[in-house]
Amino acid sequence: LFKPCFNQDVLGEKVVSVRPMNESLYNLPSHSGCILLWDRHTGLTKCVMDAQFITGRRTAAGSGLATDLFARTDCQVLTVFGAGVQAEEHIRAILTVRQAPRTIYIVNRNIDKANALRRKIVAELQQNSNEMEIVALSLDEFQGGQYDRYRSVISDADVICTCTASQTPLFDGTLLKKGVHINAVGSYKSSMIELDDNVCQTCYILVDSIQA
């Protein structure tokens, strides 16, 4: 992915490499890249930045703002799909704009990564983690039980963040409760689908760019 930008002083380029099989084959992130800035007048390189970290923090900051503006103030259940950089940063962002919820669900294809993120969040929260339950689930396990034993993952959620490259809907939108806020950030191609038609037909949809 190539994303150029410029202003009166600098020229910029964000270059991101997407390798979905990296996790399973090499135990490496599926997304990596860099952001380059050049002096517009001299052409000299001004800096090279880690695109993975900056993209994760910036995207989550946008979701944090949206959550602060549109989500209920008494968030009791936060559900996050994904366990990569975006999921991690989204948990931090939501906890920045809302008091710690009663329960955080982390749902991911790879249960080991979900558990690793769970341990990391517990360590960061330290004492506050004793007051909440943080549950890691595999995506297959959740989807197989979303109508019975794992129904609360969606039906009780006040805020849901989808941070995946899924090509099929992650959950049944008919299970959503009234007033839930969803930050859907994973899909960037027409072949990617995180939310089903029920969500799109029943929710208000707010975007940061109509053209995008």
XYZ file of C-alpha atoms in Angstrom:
212
model
C 0.000 0.000 0.000
C 1.356 3.433 -0.943
C -0.066 6.619 0.565
C 1.587 9.906 -0.470
C 1.083 13.286 1.185
C 2.614 16.756 1.100
C 2.395 20.292 2.426
C 4.406 23.469 1.946
C 7.439 22.091 3.775
C 7.596 18.311 3.390
C 6.823 15.432 1.060
C 5.676 12.182 2.640
C 5.061 8.579 1.727
C 3.576 5.806 3.827
C 4.515 2.355 2.544
C 2.844 -0.692 4.089
C 3.545 -4.334 3.269
C 0.656 -6.769 3.870
C 1.550 -10.445 4.240
C -1.418 -12.341 5.766
C 0.574 -15.589 6.114
C 3.401 -14.027 8.123
C 1.862 -14.970 11.461
C 1.434 -18.657 10.705
C 4.645 -19.135 8.684
C 7.168 -16.866 10.395
C 5.562 -15.678 13.643
C 5.790 -12.118 12.316
C 3.176 -9.331 12.041
C 0.981 -9.427 8.953
C 1.467 -5.674 8.453
C 4.752 -3.775 8.462
C 6.015 -0.609 6.868
C 7.514 2.819 7.236
C 6.658 6.486 6.850
C 9.222 8.668 5.044
C 9.412 12.450 5.090
C 11.586 14.573 2.775
C 12.305 18.271 2.790
C 10.215 19.635 -0.079
C 12.849 22.188 -1.089
C 16.123 20.281 -0.706
C 14.897 16.716 -1.156
C 16.834 15.605 1.912
C 15.346 12.856 4.071
C 13.997 14.308 7.297
C 12.928 11.107 9.056
C 11.959 7.461 8.801
C 9.177 6.325 11.148
C 7.621 2.983 12.092
C 4.319 2.858 10.197
C 2.983 -0.063 12.237
C 3.147 1.818 15.543
C 1.980 5.166 14.161
C -0.900 3.638 12.183
C -2.013 1.631 15.197
C -1.949 4.635 17.517
C -3.534 7.063 15.030
C -6.348 4.715 13.994
C -7.151 3.860 17.591
C -7.115 7.545 18.515
C -9.822 8.156 15.911
C -11.863 5.305 17.342
C -11.297 6.643 20.842
C -12.672 10.030 19.793
C -15.682 8.390 18.114
C -16.302 6.311 21.228
C -16.096 9.381 23.439
C -18.584 11.230 21.215
C -21.101 8.489 20.448
C -20.855 5.575 22.908
C -22.756 5.317 26.167
C -20.849 6.687 29.138
C -21.320 3.611 31.338
C -19.464 1.057 29.222
C -19.634 -2.286 31.028
C -18.592 -4.701 28.276
C -15.926 -4.104 25.616
C -15.536 -6.693 22.841
C -12.492 -6.590 20.569
C -11.996 -8.753 17.492
C -8.316 -9.216 16.656
C -5.160 -9.441 18.741
C -2.611 -7.468 16.751
C -1.362 -3.904 17.063
C -4.747 -2.397 16.176
C -6.580 -4.469 18.783
C -4.013 -3.607 21.437
C -4.135 0.113 20.692
C -7.938 0.083 20.557
C -8.186 -1.383 24.038
C -5.881 1.364 25.304
C -7.899 4.028 23.485
C -11.253 2.878 24.849
C -9.869 2.664 28.384
C -8.604 6.238 27.960
C -12.037 7.709 27.206
C -14.153 5.402 29.380
C -13.837 3.997 32.880
C -12.637 0.411 33.032
C -15.477 -1.896 31.926
C -16.637 -4.914 33.873
C -15.566 -7.296 31.103
C -13.246 -7.192 28.082
C -13.555 -9.929 25.467
C -10.629 -10.507 23.081
C -11.663 -12.703 20.140
C -9.033 -13.820 17.639
C -8.387 -16.577 15.105
C -5.230 -17.544 16.996
C -6.055 -18.191 20.654
C -2.382 -17.984 21.639
C -2.210 -14.403 20.383
C -5.460 -13.569 22.152
C -4.051 -14.935 25.413
C -0.790 -13.044 24.892
C -2.689 -9.770 24.444
C -4.805 -10.584 27.481
C -1.670 -11.040 29.623
C -0.209 -7.794 28.285
C -3.328 -5.782 29.095
C -3.552 -7.354 32.560
C 0.075 -6.385 33.224
C -0.535 -2.812 32.057
C -3.664 -2.389 34.158
C -2.053 -3.984 37.230
C -4.331 -3.262 40.211
C -7.281 -2.188 38.070
C -7.335 -5.574 36.339
C -8.561 -7.148 39.569
C -11.824 -5.274 39.136
C -12.559 -6.588 35.641
C -12.688 -9.857 33.779
C -10.583 -10.148 30.624
C -11.560 -13.156 28.517
C -9.651 -14.506 25.498
C -11.567 -16.592 22.944
C -10.708 -18.164 19.629
C -12.851 -16.924 16.742
C -14.020 -20.460 15.914
C -15.019 -21.097 19.529
C -16.923 -17.841 19.741
C -18.731 -18.246 16.413
C -19.734 -21.790 17.341
C -21.281 -20.576 20.581
C -22.473 -17.049 19.823
C -26.141 -18.085 20.069
C -25.806 -19.777 23.461
C -22.821 -19.868 25.828
C -21.004 -16.919 24.204
C -24.085 -14.874 23.360
C -23.102 -12.185 25.892
C -19.930 -11.377 23.902
C -22.168 -9.503 21.450
C -25.548 -9.096 23.155
C -24.046 -7.438 26.271
C -21.371 -5.395 24.476
C -21.537 -1.624 24.856
C -18.525 -1.056 22.581
C -17.254 -3.409 19.861
C -13.996 -2.927 17.973
C -13.313 -4.999 14.845
C -9.604 -4.962 13.997
C -9.209 -7.847 11.569
C -8.653 -8.671 7.911
C -11.669 -10.975 7.861
C -13.402 -11.728 4.581
C -16.570 -12.996 6.282
C -18.760 -11.382 8.976
C -17.362 -11.817 12.475
C -20.704 -12.062 14.294
C -24.465 -12.094 13.805
C -25.672 -8.493 13.843
C -29.144 -9.482 15.057
C -27.585 -10.150 18.473
C -26.576 -6.510 19.030
C -28.286 -4.599 21.795
C -29.732 -1.141 21.309
C -27.199 1.638 21.765
C -24.052 -0.393 21.079
C -21.170 1.525 19.497
C -18.983 -0.216 16.896
C -15.528 0.859 15.722
C -14.951 -1.091 12.487
C -11.422 -0.441 11.252
C -10.080 -3.649 9.705
C -11.603 -3.644 6.227
C -9.790 -1.623 3.581
C -10.703 -3.619 0.448
C -14.075 -4.547 -1.012
C -13.295 -8.237 -0.412
C -12.990 -7.682 3.340
C -16.143 -8.018 5.433
C -16.214 -7.661 9.215
C -19.875 -6.685 9.680
C -22.923 -8.410 8.236
C -25.899 -6.831 6.463
C -27.915 -6.696 9.694
C -25.412 -4.281 11.209
C -25.279 -2.063 8.132
C -29.066 -1.932 7.786
C -29.911 -1.173 11.426
C -27.069 1.070 12.625
C -26.204 4.686 11.998
C -22.971 4.698 9.989
C -20.473 7.519 10.477
C -17.268 7.666 8.416
C -14.198 9.899 8.493
C -14.178 10.219 4.699
C -17.121 9.891 2.293
C -14.746 9.357 -0.630
C -12.912 6.545 1.172
